[in-house]
């Protein structure tokens, strides 16, 4: 329960300990906290005995060793102090940024190692059973385990920071079901990686891509024994005179092999989800943003109930630097999607799709052209192509918005342009008005002379009507120009000036009302004085008459 004076301080009775807080700060050491616990004596003890006092310098380790009840009281007292909360909040922000940097390094390291290991297999420079491949996968597994541990540690710091911001002494209050689901989802994303070993689980497609015949292909997803046996069988079919003592019936069956079957190996299926780790880079941008690190920005956000989350930071960056953000997004999508298409499209005969073909497939999918000269042959490749098309439509919409913003005139440029256009229209309107007067007088003169059937009269009348038409057209253009000049900024400025004028008028009216009230009060006083004076004069007159 909380005290009525301060709801954050616990109630204390005569038998309960009274906790006094005193904060000790040092610039070179960790901030220490001095707690004074005063224990009151029981009612049976004598009143003249002094109260026992114990001074404890509390840190995190000693706080954990305290009894549960005493630790709760100390935590409530510490949370009630603003200086302690601000210092702890600053330290938690520093720890969270450091953990975010470490997570970003480990996540990007795992992605780079995964790409290196896969490219060595794609280019047939290495095999899945070699020691180097196993070493790289083991390194990826080790970094993934550390990354998952850092994920839980990061959210622990985040929960502690939430408790400090809201004066909560128990972190379980802030751990909701949604928060638990997000933590487990993030840990699962960071946990997916190609495991050490060699497995041949395949994800095929109903669509079979036709391949050319070739005999020198070595499949990196088959074991070395099968590759050697395949080469021997192929050589024996081409050169039947050579006797081969190796029995191939138990290891290789040429009748059941489908050399044109496309599929996605399990290493690729476990490698592609590793790109979801790039969300850590987005989190790093948020943590390193000046909006999050600046104390004044945080204070303004708290006052206006605006939380500095990742969507807010990204919208702020796009608003400030739209071209750089859009270019970075498109280039990142280009490399990731191209490599994903190359990894997804695998064929027993032709191997993985080349990087140039994957790049071309990304371009025609991103721009929603779709020539059809290169198509993915697996469900995985089709999914990547579909996602690329959706991202391309989204990027096109952003590109249109950015170009529109760049081509839009500023307020000063718009004023200058409208002013020059208005002057030109006014000049043209005066010229056409002069032409109307000139050709109108000429038509009247020719008509008075009786020459209304000749060609000069018809030409003058035609020019008169043309001038009148141009006058009306320019007048309409002037109206449109005046309408275009009125934007939201002008309306806001007019509304601001109008509200200022109304406010000044209301103040003057209130001053006039006060003056009128004062004048009424003085008139009432004058009236009362006149009445009093009249009474005195009447009294004096009555006395004079009595004499």
XYZ file of C-alpha atoms in Angstrom:
547
model
C 0.000 0.000 0.000
C 1.073 3.570 -0.596
C 1.071 6.506 1.706
C -1.501 9.273 1.134
C 1.202 11.943 0.762
C 3.269 10.086 -1.810
C 1.663 7.106 -3.569
C 5.065 5.651 -4.472
C 6.312 5.424 -0.865
C 5.274 2.451 1.261
C 3.298 2.832 4.451
C 5.332 2.469 7.624
C 4.102 1.560 11.059
C 5.761 1.445 14.434
C 6.725 -2.216 14.070
C 7.894 -2.022 10.445
C 11.306 -0.767 9.349
C 11.597 2.825 8.208
C 13.738 3.144 5.096
C 15.522 6.396 4.373
C 17.214 6.948 1.035
C 20.416 8.795 0.350
C 22.076 8.634 -3.055
C 25.862 8.572 -3.413
C 27.301 9.365 -6.830
C 30.835 9.082 -8.112
C 31.967 9.907 -11.644
C 34.552 7.114 -11.799
C 32.711 4.295 -10.092
C 29.317 2.712 -10.291
C 26.646 4.767 -8.504
C 26.153 3.428 -5.015
C 23.105 3.754 -2.852
C 23.093 4.299 0.880
C 20.052 2.973 2.713
C 19.389 3.712 6.364
C 17.064 1.174 7.972
C 15.655 2.121 11.363
C 14.087 -0.739 13.292
C 11.584 0.252 15.971
C 11.468 -1.694 19.214
C 8.481 -3.719 20.210
C 5.899 -2.412 22.666
C 7.242 -4.648 25.443
C 10.683 -2.982 25.371
C 11.383 0.049 27.499
C 10.860 3.449 26.008
C 14.240 4.769 27.102
C 16.188 2.266 24.954
C 17.641 3.851 21.791
C 16.428 2.653 18.410
C 18.817 0.414 16.508
C 20.006 1.874 13.255
C 21.903 0.076 10.510
C 23.558 1.853 7.602
C 23.874 -0.259 4.462
C 25.502 0.642 1.206
C 23.247 -1.179 -1.244
C 24.256 -2.368 -4.691
C 22.705 -4.884 -7.035
C 24.492 -7.872 -5.513
C 23.562 -6.980 -1.932
C 20.024 -6.163 -3.029
C 19.604 -9.693 -4.357
C 20.875 -11.176 -1.089
C 18.283 -9.335 0.994
C 15.103 -11.034 2.151
C 12.157 -10.759 -0.172
C 10.128 -8.377 1.987
C 13.044 -6.085 2.703
C 14.093 -6.086 -0.975
C 10.610 -4.981 -2.025
C 10.669 -2.092 0.429
C 14.103 -0.996 -0.757
C 13.083 -1.204 -4.419
C 9.984 0.875 -3.832
C 12.053 3.488 -2.055
C 14.651 3.590 -4.816
C 12.014 3.873 -7.515
C 10.434 6.791 -5.693
C 13.648 8.811 -6.114
C 13.890 10.682 -9.403
C 17.685 11.011 -9.358
C 18.203 7.287 -8.933
C 15.779 6.524 -11.753
C 17.438 8.976 -14.154
C 20.902 7.568 -13.450
C 19.770 3.999 -13.826
C 17.833 4.863 -16.976
C 20.959 6.378 -18.551
C 23.011 3.272 -17.739
C 20.307 1.007 -19.177
C 20.221 3.006 -22.409
C 23.996 2.634 -22.748
C 23.805 -1.116 -22.102
C 20.970 -1.526 -24.588
C 22.912 0.286 -27.325
C 25.984 -1.859 -26.666
C 23.960 -5.077 -26.814
C 22.280 -3.849 -30.017
C 25.687 -3.201 -31.620
C 26.919 -6.652 -30.622
C 23.762 -8.301 -31.972
C 24.158 -6.441 -35.278
C 27.775 -7.591 -35.647
C 26.931 -11.228 -34.904
C 23.868 -11.220 -37.151
C 25.721 -9.742 -40.139
C 28.683 -12.074 -39.524
C 26.397 -15.098 -39.683
C 24.814 -13.878 -42.938
C 28.216 -13.239 -44.547
C 29.544 -16.668 -43.529
C 26.374 -18.305 -44.826
C 26.736 -16.598 -48.215
C 30.423 -17.586 -48.442
C 29.683 -21.235 -47.635
C 26.808 -21.400 -50.112
C 28.771 -19.706 -52.907
C 31.613 -22.176 -52.513
C 29.093 -24.971 -53.026
C 27.277 -23.201 -55.867
C 30.500 -22.648 -57.798
C 31.606 -26.281 -57.148
C 34.745 -25.134 -55.329
C 33.868 -26.957 -52.134
C 31.635 -29.792 -50.997
C 29.216 -30.085 -48.115
C 31.221 -32.940 -46.574
C 34.546 -31.094 -46.366
C 36.099 -29.857 -43.145
C 36.027 -26.216 -44.244
C 32.277 -26.330 -44.860
C 31.684 -27.984 -41.492
C 33.887 -25.369 -39.802
C 31.937 -22.481 -41.336
C 28.607 -24.029 -40.344
C 29.877 -24.650 -36.831
C 30.915 -20.982 -36.609
C 27.460 -19.924 -37.791
C 25.866 -22.179 -35.150
C 28.101 -20.718 -32.427
C 27.267 -17.118 -33.394
C 23.568 -18.013 -33.585
C 23.603 -19.423 -30.044
C 25.283 -16.264 -28.740
C 22.805 -14.137 -30.707
C 19.823 -15.915 -29.164
C 21.279 -15.325 -25.704
C 21.768 -11.644 -26.506
C 18.148 -11.448 -27.665
C 16.914 -12.507 -24.220
C 19.427 -10.221 -22.511
C 18.331 -7.273 -24.677
C 14.681 -7.776 -23.780
C 15.615 -8.122 -20.120
C 17.242 -4.680 -20.300
C 14.195 -3.378 -22.170
C 11.843 -4.662 -19.471
C 14.028 -3.168 -16.746
C 14.012 0.157 -18.580
C 10.226 0.040 -18.799
C 10.025 -0.631 -15.074
C 12.340 2.293 -14.308
C 10.362 4.664 -16.545
C 7.068 3.727 -14.907
C 8.319 3.252 -11.282
C 7.556 -0.477 -11.280
C 9.506 -2.666 -8.877
C 8.483 -6.022 -10.416
C 9.417 -6.802 -14.029
C 6.693 -9.434 -14.349
C 4.079 -6.684 -14.527
C 5.471 -5.461 -17.873
C 5.890 -8.982 -19.333
C 2.627 -9.426 -21.237
C 1.631 -12.256 -23.540
C 2.266 -10.138 -26.609
C 5.744 -9.294 -25.340
C 6.486 -12.978 -24.675
C 5.297 -13.909 -28.168
C 7.515 -11.256 -29.772
C 10.533 -12.387 -27.746
C 10.043 -16.029 -28.728
C 9.486 -15.066 -32.380
C 12.692 -13.029 -32.407
C 14.635 -15.864 -30.798
C 13.256 -18.299 -33.382
C 14.286 -15.991 -36.244
C 17.821 -15.731 -34.879
C 17.960 -19.488 -34.273
C 17.335 -20.588 -37.881
C 20.602 -21.333 -39.703
C 22.181 -24.118 -41.775
C 23.223 -26.786 -39.307
C 26.558 -28.611 -39.613
C 26.278 -31.824 -41.573
C 25.078 -33.065 -44.918
C 21.355 -33.650 -45.531
C 19.410 -34.191 -48.734
C 15.873 -33.133 -47.868
C 14.466 -31.683 -51.092
C 11.631 -29.263 -51.838
C 10.645 -29.933 -55.433
C 8.281 -28.392 -57.945
C 5.696 -29.705 -60.377
C 7.271 -27.616 -63.103
C 10.293 -29.339 -64.674
C 12.835 -27.149 -66.408
C 14.343 -28.675 -69.541
C 18.115 -28.982 -69.337
C 20.780 -29.715 -71.878
C 22.792 -32.877 -71.723
C 26.137 -32.659 -69.928
C 28.489 -35.172 -68.402
C 30.968 -33.040 -66.461
C 28.566 -31.827 -63.761
C 29.463 -32.489 -60.116
C 26.560 -32.062 -57.700
C 27.714 -30.357 -54.476
C 24.707 -31.749 -52.608
C 25.693 -35.385 -53.179
C 28.322 -37.147 -51.125
C 31.817 -37.638 -52.513
C 31.323 -41.402 -52.820
C 28.229 -40.962 -54.991
C 29.992 -38.337 -57.106
C 32.933 -40.657 -57.703
C 30.655 -43.557 -58.488
C 28.654 -41.411 -60.909
C 31.808 -40.383 -62.746
C 32.909 -44.037 -63.001
C 29.528 -45.109 -64.348
C 29.537 -42.330 -66.917
C 33.052 -43.269 -68.016
C 32.097 -46.927 -68.238
C 29.163 -46.074 -70.498
C 31.353 -44.106 -72.841
C 34.357 -46.509 -72.776
C 33.069 -50.090 -72.354
C 36.491 -51.672 -72.853
C 37.736 -50.511 -69.437
C 37.085 -52.990 -66.653
C 35.865 -51.329 -63.426
C 36.152 -53.503 -60.308
C 33.804 -51.221 -58.312
C 30.259 -52.445 -57.915
C 27.894 -49.551 -58.540
C 24.592 -51.339 -58.254
C 24.430 -50.793 -54.493
C 25.304 -47.075 -54.521
C 23.935 -45.668 -57.744
C 20.968 -46.499 -59.926
C 21.058 -44.853 -63.334
C 17.548 -45.897 -64.211
C 15.922 -44.129 -61.248
C 17.913 -40.869 -61.598
C 15.994 -37.883 -62.960
C 18.710 -35.486 -64.178
C 16.223 -32.669 -64.899
C 14.492 -32.582 -61.516
C 14.549 -29.124 -59.883
C 14.522 -28.911 -56.100
C 15.657 -26.756 -53.184
C 18.157 -28.380 -50.768
C 17.705 -28.097 -47.017
C 20.795 -25.873 -46.681
C 19.144 -23.265 -48.890
C 15.868 -23.573 -47.005
C 17.717 -22.892 -43.752
C 19.932 -20.170 -45.244
C 17.309 -17.864 -46.746
C 15.475 -17.182 -43.433
C 18.758 -15.804 -42.072
C 18.063 -12.599 -44.008
C 15.288 -11.896 -41.505
C 18.111 -11.054 -39.098
C 18.440 -7.734 -40.898
C 15.750 -6.418 -38.562
C 18.640 -5.989 -36.106
C 20.084 -3.337 -38.437
C 16.758 -1.488 -38.313
C 16.827 -1.670 -34.522
C 20.396 -0.354 -34.536
C 19.287 2.626 -36.631
C 16.590 3.332 -34.069
C 18.935 3.036 -31.076
C 21.615 5.203 -32.725
C 19.182 7.859 -33.883
C 19.554 11.345 -32.398
C 15.833 11.341 -31.652
C 16.257 8.438 -29.235
C 19.578 9.530 -27.742
C 18.676 13.187 -27.216
C 17.156 13.880 -23.789
C 15.238 16.943 -25.008
C 13.595 14.932 -27.803
C 12.616 12.235 -25.311
C 11.112 14.862 -23.007
C 9.090 16.366 -25.858
C 7.920 12.892 -26.837
C 6.764 12.125 -23.299
C 4.926 15.435 -23.071
C 3.158 14.910 -26.418
C 2.583 11.156 -25.892
C 4.754 10.174 -28.848
C 6.853 7.030 -28.530
C 10.135 6.948 -30.462
C 9.647 3.543 -32.057
C 11.147 2.210 -35.284
C 8.230 3.351 -37.547
C 8.509 6.899 -36.184
C 12.289 7.001 -36.720
C 12.007 5.565 -40.256
C 9.306 8.095 -41.197
C 11.513 10.877 -39.848
C 14.489 9.645 -41.915
C 12.353 9.324 -45.060
C 10.991 12.824 -44.499
C 14.503 14.276 -44.146
C 16.423 12.166 -46.707
C 13.908 10.479 -49.056
C 16.302 9.854 -51.957
C 19.024 8.236 -49.821
C 16.542 6.006 -47.969
C 14.819 4.839 -51.159
C 18.120 4.184 -52.930
C 19.463 2.183 -49.983
C 16.276 0.119 -49.809
C 16.292 -0.649 -53.543
C 19.990 -1.618 -53.610
C 19.598 -3.885 -50.554
C 16.530 -5.549 -52.076
C 18.422 -5.961 -55.367
C 21.322 -7.928 -53.885
C 19.256 -9.977 -51.414
C 16.514 -10.985 -53.851
C 18.981 -11.739 -56.681
C 21.030 -14.035 -54.490
C 17.869 -15.668 -53.104
C 16.654 -16.420 -56.635
C 20.056 -17.897 -57.474
C 19.964 -20.087 -54.374
C 16.373 -21.233 -54.836
C 16.635 -22.360 -58.445
C 18.652 -25.626 -58.482
C 18.635 -28.341 -61.105
C 20.378 -31.710 -61.106
C 21.711 -31.075 -64.588
C 22.516 -27.359 -64.702
C 23.124 -26.604 -61.023
C 22.167 -23.239 -59.535
C 21.061 -20.293 -61.630
C 23.887 -17.920 -62.522
C 24.067 -14.546 -60.802
C 23.549 -12.660 -64.064
C 20.367 -14.618 -64.821
C 19.143 -14.078 -61.260
C 19.839 -10.350 -61.554
C 17.927 -10.162 -64.826
C 15.036 -12.103 -63.296
C 14.990 -9.660 -60.371
C 14.928 -6.654 -62.699
C 12.017 -7.899 -64.811
C 10.121 -8.949 -61.664
C 10.885 -5.716 -59.780
C 9.731 -3.568 -62.679
C 6.679 -5.878 -63.226
C 7.654 -6.376 -66.915
C 7.909 -10.161 -66.967
C 9.412 -11.073 -70.357
C 9.329 -14.791 -69.569
C 12.738 -15.602 -71.059
C 13.979 -16.676 -67.591
C 11.524 -18.246 -65.163
C 12.034 -19.888 -61.744
C 11.573 -23.656 -61.694
C 10.800 -24.129 -57.966
C 8.119 -22.968 -55.581
C 10.778 -21.122 -53.604
C 11.915 -19.186 -56.673
C 8.333 -18.354 -57.591
C 7.709 -17.020 -54.093
C 10.818 -14.837 -54.249
C 9.739 -13.499 -57.663
C 6.238 -12.708 -56.371
C 7.610 -10.898 -53.315
C 10.010 -8.984 -55.586
C 7.095 -7.807 -57.729
C 5.184 -6.583 -54.670
C 8.263 -4.739 -53.399
C 8.710 -3.217 -56.868
C 5.164 -1.810 -56.859
C 5.706 -0.425 -53.363
C 9.041 1.139 -54.354
C 7.480 2.670 -57.470
C 4.843 4.368 -55.346
C 7.549 5.718 -53.025
C 9.584 6.861 -56.048
C 6.613 8.800 -57.428
C 6.124 10.483 -54.055
C 9.819 11.380 -53.788
C 9.958 12.778 -57.353
C 6.802 14.789 -56.711
C 8.326 16.220 -53.567
C 11.560 17.090 -55.383
C 9.759 18.753 -58.310
C 7.435 20.778 -56.107
C 8.232 24.486 -55.920
C 9.053 26.028 -52.612
C 6.861 28.721 -51.137
C 9.124 31.567 -52.285
C 9.541 30.070 -55.754
C 5.786 29.622 -56.034
C 5.193 33.260 -55.063
C 7.713 34.496 -57.644
C 6.287 32.253 -60.368
C 2.708 33.295 -59.647
C 3.682 36.963 -59.542
C 5.458 36.797 -62.916
C 2.572 34.841 -64.461
C 0.072 37.358 -63.089
C 2.041 40.264 -64.607
C 2.202 38.542 -68.012
C -1.518 37.783 -67.971
C -2.340 41.372 -66.995
C -0.132 42.700 -69.808
C -1.730 40.345 -72.336
C -5.187 41.317 -71.098
C -4.405 45.019 -71.643
C -3.095 44.296 -75.143
C -6.211 42.391 -76.068
C -8.398 45.124 -74.600
C -6.575 47.650 -76.793
C -7.120 45.383 -79.803
C -10.822 45.177 -78.996
C -11.058 48.974 -78.931
C -9.034 49.317 -82.137
C -10.876 46.699 -84.173
C -14.227 47.736 -82.754
C -13.651 51.309 -83.890
C -12.545 50.021 -87.343
C -15.682 47.880 -87.705
C -17.866 50.863 -86.741
C -16.018 53.140 -89.183
C -16.361 50.719 -92.097
C -19.977 50.125 -91.278
C -20.670 53.873 -91.251
C -19.022 54.175 -94.664
C -21.255 51.453 -96.027
C -18.349 49.089 -96.613
C -19.656 46.225 -94.467
C -19.609 43.833 -97.387
C -15.962 44.194 -98.291
C -13.037 41.981 -97.115
C -11.396 44.539 -94.706
C -14.660 44.778 -92.767
C -14.845 40.992 -92.430
C -11.181 40.788 -91.354
C -11.637 43.543 -88.759
C -14.716 41.845 -87.382
C -12.893 38.510 -87.209
C -9.983 40.119 -85.329
C -12.431 41.803 -82.968
C -14.088 38.511 -82.075
C -10.664 36.850 -81.670
C -9.529 39.603 -79.302
C -12.700 39.253 -77.243
C -12.144 35.487 -77.049
C -8.544 35.960 -75.878
C -9.680 38.502 -73.286
C -12.130 36.041 -71.776
C -9.521 33.264 -71.851
C -6.944 35.402 -70.038
C -9.518 36.470 -67.506
C -10.258 32.812 -66.800
C -6.528 32.071 -66.469
C -6.193 34.904 -63.963
C -9.001 33.396 -61.876
C -7.297 29.974 -61.955
C -3.983 31.529 -60.981
C -5.586 33.273 -58.033
C -7.198 30.002 -56.984
C -3.872 28.152 -57.228
C -2.178 30.783 -55.120
C -4.475 29.943 -52.228
C -2.977 26.857 -50.535
C -3.176 25.414 -47.055
C -0.311 27.627 -45.943
C -2.138 30.756 -47.089
C -5.310 29.583 -45.398
C -3.355 28.912 -42.242
C -1.698 32.339 -42.381
C -5.043 34.037 -43.006
C -6.607 32.068 -40.163
C -3.712 32.975 -37.869
C -3.936 36.667 -38.749
C -7.711 36.582 -38.369
C -7.481 34.892 -34.980
C -4.853 37.430 -33.879
C -7.083 40.299 -34.998
C -10.087 38.797 -33.255
C -8.054 38.306 -30.091
C -6.848 41.909 -30.160
C -10.397 43.112 -30.803
C -11.745 41.036 -27.932
C -9.069 42.450 -25.628
C -9.957 45.996 -26.673
C -13.650 45.271 -26.197
C -12.967 43.895 -22.740
C -10.943 47.037 -21.904
C -13.778 49.222 -23.144
C -16.251 47.242 -21.070
C -14.092 47.745 -18.005
C -13.871 51.466 -18.711
C -17.614 51.692 -19.249
C -18.184 49.865 -15.966
C -15.883 52.310 -14.218
C -17.722 55.239 -15.820
C -21.052 53.792 -14.658
C -19.687 53.442 -11.154
C -18.488 57.034 -11.193
C -21.808 58.257 -12.569
C -23.563 56.419 -9.778
C -21.244 58.066 -7.290
C -21.904 61.494 -8.873
C -25.628 60.857 -8.731
C -25.411 59.912 -5.105
C -23.329 63.034 -4.464
C -25.913 65.198 -6.224
C -28.679 63.651 -4.163
C -26.718 64.248 -0.985
C -25.963 67.827 -2.068
C -29.631 68.420 -2.832
C -30.615 67.158 0.618
C -28.100 69.461 2.274
C -29.329 72.423 0.232
C -32.903 71.645 1.232
C -31.889 71.498 4.871
C -30.094 74.834 4.579
C -33.084 76.439 2.888
C -35.446 75.134 5.542
C -33.229 76.571 8.271
C -33.032 79.925 6.508
C -36.791 80.065 6.201
C -37.223 79.226 9.867
C -35.088 82.219 10.835
